[in-house]
Short mmCIF file of C-alpha atoms in Angstrom, two decimals:
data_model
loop_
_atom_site.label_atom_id
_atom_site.label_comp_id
_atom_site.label_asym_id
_atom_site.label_seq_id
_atom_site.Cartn_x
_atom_site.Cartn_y
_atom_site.Cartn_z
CA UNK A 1044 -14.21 -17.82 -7.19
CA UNK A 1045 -12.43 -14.62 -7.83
CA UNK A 1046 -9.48 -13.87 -5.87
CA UNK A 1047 -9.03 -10.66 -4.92
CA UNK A 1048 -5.75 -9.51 -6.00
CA UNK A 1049 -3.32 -7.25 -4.33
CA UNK A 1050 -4.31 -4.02 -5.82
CA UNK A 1051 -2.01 -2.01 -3.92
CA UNK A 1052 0.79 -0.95 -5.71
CA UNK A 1053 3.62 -2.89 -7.45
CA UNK A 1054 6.82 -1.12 -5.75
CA UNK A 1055 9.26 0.43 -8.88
CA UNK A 1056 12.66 -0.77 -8.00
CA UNK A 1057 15.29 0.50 -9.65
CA UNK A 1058 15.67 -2.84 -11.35
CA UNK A 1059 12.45 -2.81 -12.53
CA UNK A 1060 13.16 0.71 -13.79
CA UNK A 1061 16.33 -0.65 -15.65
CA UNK A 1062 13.73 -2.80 -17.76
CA UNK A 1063 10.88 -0.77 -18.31
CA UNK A 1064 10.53 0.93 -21.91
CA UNK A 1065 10.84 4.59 -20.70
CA UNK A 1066 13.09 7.76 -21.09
CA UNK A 1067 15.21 9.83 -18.90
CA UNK A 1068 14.06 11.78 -16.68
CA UNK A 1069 15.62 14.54 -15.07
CA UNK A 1070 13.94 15.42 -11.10
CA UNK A 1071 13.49 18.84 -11.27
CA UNK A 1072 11.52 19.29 -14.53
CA UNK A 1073 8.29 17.72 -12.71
CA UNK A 1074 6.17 18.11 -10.33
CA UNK A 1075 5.80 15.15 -8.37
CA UNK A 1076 3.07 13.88 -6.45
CA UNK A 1077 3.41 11.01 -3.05
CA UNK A 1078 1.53 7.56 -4.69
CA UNK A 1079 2.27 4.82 -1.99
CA UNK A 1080 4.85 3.36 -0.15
CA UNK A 1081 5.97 -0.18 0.49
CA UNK A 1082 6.19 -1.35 4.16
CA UNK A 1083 5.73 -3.91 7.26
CA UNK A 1084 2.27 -4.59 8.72
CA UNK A 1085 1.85 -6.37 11.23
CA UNK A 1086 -1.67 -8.88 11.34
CA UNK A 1087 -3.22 -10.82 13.98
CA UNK A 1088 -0.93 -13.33 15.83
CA UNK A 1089 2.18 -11.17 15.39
CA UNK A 1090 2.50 -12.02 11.51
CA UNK A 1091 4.37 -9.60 9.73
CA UNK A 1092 3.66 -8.45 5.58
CA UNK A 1093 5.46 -6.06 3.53
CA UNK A 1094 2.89 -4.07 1.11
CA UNK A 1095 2.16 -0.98 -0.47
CA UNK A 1096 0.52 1.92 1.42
CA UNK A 1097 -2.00 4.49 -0.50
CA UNK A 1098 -5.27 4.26 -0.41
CA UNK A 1099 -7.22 1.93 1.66
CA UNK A 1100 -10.40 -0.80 -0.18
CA UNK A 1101 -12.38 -3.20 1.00
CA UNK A 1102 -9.44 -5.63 0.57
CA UNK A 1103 -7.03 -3.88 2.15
CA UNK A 1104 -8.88 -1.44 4.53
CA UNK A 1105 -5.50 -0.61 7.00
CA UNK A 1106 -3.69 0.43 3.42
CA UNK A 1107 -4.16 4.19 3.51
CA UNK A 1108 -1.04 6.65 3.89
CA UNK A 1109 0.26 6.85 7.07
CA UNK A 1110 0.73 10.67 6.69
CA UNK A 1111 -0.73 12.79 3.68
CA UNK A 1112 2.03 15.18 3.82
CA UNK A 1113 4.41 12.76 1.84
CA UNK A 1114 6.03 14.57 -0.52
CA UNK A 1115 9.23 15.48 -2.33
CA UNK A 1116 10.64 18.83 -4.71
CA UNK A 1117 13.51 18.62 -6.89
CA UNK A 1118 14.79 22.57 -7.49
CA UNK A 1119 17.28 23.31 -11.06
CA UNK A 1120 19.33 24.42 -8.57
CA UNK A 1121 20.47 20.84 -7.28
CA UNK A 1122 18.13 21.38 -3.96
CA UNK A 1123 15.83 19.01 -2.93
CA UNK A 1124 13.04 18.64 0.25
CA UNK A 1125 11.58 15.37 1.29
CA UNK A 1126 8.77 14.59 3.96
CA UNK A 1127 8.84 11.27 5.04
CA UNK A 1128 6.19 8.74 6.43
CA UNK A 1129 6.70 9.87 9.82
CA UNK A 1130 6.32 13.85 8.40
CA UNK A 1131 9.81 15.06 9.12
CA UNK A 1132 10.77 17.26 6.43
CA UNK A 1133 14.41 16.84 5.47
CA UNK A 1134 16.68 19.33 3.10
CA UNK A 1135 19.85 18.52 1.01
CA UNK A 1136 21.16 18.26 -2.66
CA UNK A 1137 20.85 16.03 -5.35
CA UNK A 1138 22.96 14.82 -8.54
CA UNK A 1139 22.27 13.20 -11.41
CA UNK A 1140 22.59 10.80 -14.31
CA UNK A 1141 21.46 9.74 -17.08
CA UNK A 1142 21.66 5.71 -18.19
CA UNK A 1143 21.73 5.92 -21.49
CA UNK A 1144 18.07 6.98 -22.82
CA UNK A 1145 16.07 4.72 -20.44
CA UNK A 1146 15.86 6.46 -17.25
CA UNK A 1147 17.76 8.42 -15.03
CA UNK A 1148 19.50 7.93 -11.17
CA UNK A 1149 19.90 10.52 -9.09
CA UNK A 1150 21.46 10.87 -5.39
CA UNK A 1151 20.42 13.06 -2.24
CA UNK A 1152 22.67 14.11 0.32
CA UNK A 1153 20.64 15.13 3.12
CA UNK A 1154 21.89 17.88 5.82
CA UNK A 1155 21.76 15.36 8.38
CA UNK A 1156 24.50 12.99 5.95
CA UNK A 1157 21.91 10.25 5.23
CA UNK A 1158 22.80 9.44 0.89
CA UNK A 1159 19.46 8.45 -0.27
CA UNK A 1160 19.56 6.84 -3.81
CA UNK A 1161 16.70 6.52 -6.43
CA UNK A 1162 15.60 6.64 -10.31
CA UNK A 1163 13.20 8.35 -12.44
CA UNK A 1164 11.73 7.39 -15.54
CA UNK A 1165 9.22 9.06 -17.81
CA UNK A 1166 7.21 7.43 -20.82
CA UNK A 1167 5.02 9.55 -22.82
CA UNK A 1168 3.76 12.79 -20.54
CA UNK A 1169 3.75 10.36 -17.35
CA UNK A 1170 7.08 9.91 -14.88
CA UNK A 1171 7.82 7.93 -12.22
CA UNK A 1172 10.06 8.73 -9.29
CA UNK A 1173 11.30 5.92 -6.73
CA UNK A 1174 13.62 6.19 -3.47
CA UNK A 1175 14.49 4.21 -0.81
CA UNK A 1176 14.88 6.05 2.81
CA UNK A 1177 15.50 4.16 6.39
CA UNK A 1178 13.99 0.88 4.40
CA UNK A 1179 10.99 2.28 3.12
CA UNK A 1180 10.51 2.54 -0.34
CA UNK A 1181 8.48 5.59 -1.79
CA UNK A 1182 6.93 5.84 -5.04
CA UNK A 1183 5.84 9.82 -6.96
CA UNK A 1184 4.02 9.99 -10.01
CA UNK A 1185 3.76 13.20 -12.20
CA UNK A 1186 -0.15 12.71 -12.24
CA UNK A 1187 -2.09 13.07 -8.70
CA UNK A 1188 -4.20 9.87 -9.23
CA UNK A 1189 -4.70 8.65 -5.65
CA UNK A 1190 -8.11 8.01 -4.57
CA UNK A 1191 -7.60 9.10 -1.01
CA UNK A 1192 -10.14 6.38 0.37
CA UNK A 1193 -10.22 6.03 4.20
CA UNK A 1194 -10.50 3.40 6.42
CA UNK A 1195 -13.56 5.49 7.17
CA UNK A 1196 -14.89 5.63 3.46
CA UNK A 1197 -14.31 1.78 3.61
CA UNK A 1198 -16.86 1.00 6.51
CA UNK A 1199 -19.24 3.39 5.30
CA UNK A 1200 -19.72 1.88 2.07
CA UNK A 1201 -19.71 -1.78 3.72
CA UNK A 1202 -22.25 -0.49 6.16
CA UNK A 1203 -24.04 1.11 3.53
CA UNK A 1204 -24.26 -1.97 1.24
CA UNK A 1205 -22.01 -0.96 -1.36
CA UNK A 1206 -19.58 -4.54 -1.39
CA UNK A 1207 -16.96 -4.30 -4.00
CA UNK A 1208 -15.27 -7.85 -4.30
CA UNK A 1209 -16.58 -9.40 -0.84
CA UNK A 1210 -18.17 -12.65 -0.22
CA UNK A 1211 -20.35 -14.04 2.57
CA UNK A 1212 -18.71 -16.73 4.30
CA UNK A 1213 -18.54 -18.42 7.41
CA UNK A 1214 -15.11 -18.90 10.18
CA UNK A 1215 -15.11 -21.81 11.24
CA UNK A 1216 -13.13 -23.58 14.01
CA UNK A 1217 -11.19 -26.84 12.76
CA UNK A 1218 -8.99 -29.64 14.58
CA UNK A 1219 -5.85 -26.96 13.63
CA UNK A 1220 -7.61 -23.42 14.18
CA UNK A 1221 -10.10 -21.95 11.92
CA UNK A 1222 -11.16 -21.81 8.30
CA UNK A 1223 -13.36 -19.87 5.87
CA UNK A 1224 -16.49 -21.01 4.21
CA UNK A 1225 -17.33 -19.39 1.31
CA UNK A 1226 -19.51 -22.46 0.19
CA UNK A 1227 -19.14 -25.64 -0.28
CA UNK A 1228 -16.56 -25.91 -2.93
CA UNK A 1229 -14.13 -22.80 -2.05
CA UNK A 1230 -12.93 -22.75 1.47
CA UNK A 1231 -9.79 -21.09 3.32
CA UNK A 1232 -7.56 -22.40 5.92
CA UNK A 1233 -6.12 -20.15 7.93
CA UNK A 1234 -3.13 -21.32 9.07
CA UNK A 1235 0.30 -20.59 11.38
CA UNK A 1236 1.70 -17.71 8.69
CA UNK A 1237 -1.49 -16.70 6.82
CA UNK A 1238 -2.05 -12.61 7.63
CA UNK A 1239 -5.32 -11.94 9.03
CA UNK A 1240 -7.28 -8.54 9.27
CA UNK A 1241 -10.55 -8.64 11.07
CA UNK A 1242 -13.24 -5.63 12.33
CA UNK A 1243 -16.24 -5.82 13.42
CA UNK A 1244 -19.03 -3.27 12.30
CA UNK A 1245 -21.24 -2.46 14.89
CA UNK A 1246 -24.77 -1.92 14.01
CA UNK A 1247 -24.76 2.12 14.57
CA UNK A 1248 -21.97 1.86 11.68
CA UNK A 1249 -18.84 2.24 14.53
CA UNK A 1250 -16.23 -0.40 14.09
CA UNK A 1251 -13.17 -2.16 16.37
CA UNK A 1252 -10.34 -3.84 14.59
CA UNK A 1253 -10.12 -7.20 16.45
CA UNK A 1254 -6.87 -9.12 17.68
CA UNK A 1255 -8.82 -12.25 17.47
CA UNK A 1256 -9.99 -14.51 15.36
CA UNK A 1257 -14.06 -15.73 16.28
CA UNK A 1258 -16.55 -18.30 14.48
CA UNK A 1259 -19.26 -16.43 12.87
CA UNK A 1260 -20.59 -15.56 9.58
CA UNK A 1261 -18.86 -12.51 8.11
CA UNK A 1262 -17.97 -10.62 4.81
CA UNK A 1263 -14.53 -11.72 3.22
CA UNK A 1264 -12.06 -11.53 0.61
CA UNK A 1265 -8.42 -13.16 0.32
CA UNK A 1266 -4.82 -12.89 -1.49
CA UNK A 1267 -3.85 -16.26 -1.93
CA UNK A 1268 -0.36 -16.01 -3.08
CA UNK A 1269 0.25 -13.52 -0.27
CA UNK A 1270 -1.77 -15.98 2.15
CA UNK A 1271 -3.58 -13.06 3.23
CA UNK A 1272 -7.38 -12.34 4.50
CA UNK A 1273 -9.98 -10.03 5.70
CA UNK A 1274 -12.55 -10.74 7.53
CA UNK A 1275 -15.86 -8.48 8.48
CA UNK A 1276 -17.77 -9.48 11.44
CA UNK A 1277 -20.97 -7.28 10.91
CA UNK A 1278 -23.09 -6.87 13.92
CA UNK A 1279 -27.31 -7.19 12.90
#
């Protein structure tokens, strides 16, 4: 069986931007556009995961952007304005430097005092801009490639029929809490640590994200390196 695989946005460090094969890039000679940020979500029994945050799937349907006014503007100037997840807008200055040709690290100093540090990198006509504010890290690309896909759009294409990477399967309760059937071969436990997401889609296409876990037959996908699952309970 296919695993579905976390298609939500590798976070650029600034170590991974160290490695990459790229050029410098100065801030202010793009335009840069909000791609996804990496945080802490919290699943079903109180477990806590730390993923990406763009666009929502079928996979992932929580995963869309907290706030769509994410953004960030680098002036020649040495000004810079950043809206965070929360939508504050913040104002301050920025320096720069280049490391060597590979990519470049800059610094804000917001009005406020917070130092927020981050790196840039450009290959070919695409950049990449990464920053790390109050633990959240927040990724910009030059190109605005986001597929804005709701939590909405996700139900309405499950309710619709259109399944991209599900399976029918079957919770089941065991001796140590449930598991999934997917058939008689591939099955999931679901144990102490594993992340669960579950909603149920009500017949007139409405849905409720549950805080419970239920036997039943539903619609499913998993992460197994991030011990993670979804599970749709879809009402007849």
């Amino acid at each position: 069986m296919k695993i579905a695989k976390i298609a939500l946005l590798l976070i650029l460090s600034i170590l991974t931007l160290a490695v990459m094969t790229g050029c410098r890039c100065v801030p202010s000679s793009e335009k840069w556009y909000f791609y996804s940020y990496k945080g802490e979500m919290t699943f079903i029994g109180g477990v806590k995961l730390e993923l990406g945050f763009s666009d929502a799937s079928q996979a992932y349907p929580f995963a869309e952007a907290a706030n769509d006014k994410i953004a960030i503007s680098f002036s020649k100037d040495g000004k810079v304005e950043f809206t965070d997840v929360d939508g504050a807008t913040y104002h301050g200055t920025y320096t720069y430097e280049h490391v060597k040709s590979n990519y470049t690290n800059f610094t804000i100093t917001l009005e406020n005092g917070d130092i927020i540090e981050g790196s840039s990198i450009k290959s070919g006509k695409k950049a990449k801009l990464s920053l790390e504010y109050k633990d959240i890290i927040y990724n910009f690309h030059t190109e605005n490639n986001r597929s804005n896909i709701k939590i909405n759009d996700v139900v309405d294409q499950i309710f619709n029929g259109e399944i991209d990477g599900l399976h029918e399967a079957k919770v089941q309760k065991t001796e140590s809490g449930f598991s999934v059937l997917f058939n008689d071969y591939v099955s999931y436990p679901i144990k102490e640590g594993t992340s669960v997401y579950a909603m149920k889609i009500n017949a007139d296409g409405t849905y409720e994200v549950l805080d419970t876990i239920a036997e039943g037959e539903v619609l499913s996908t998993y992460n197994n390196e991030a011990d993670y699952i979804v599970l749709y309970y879809i009402e007849k």
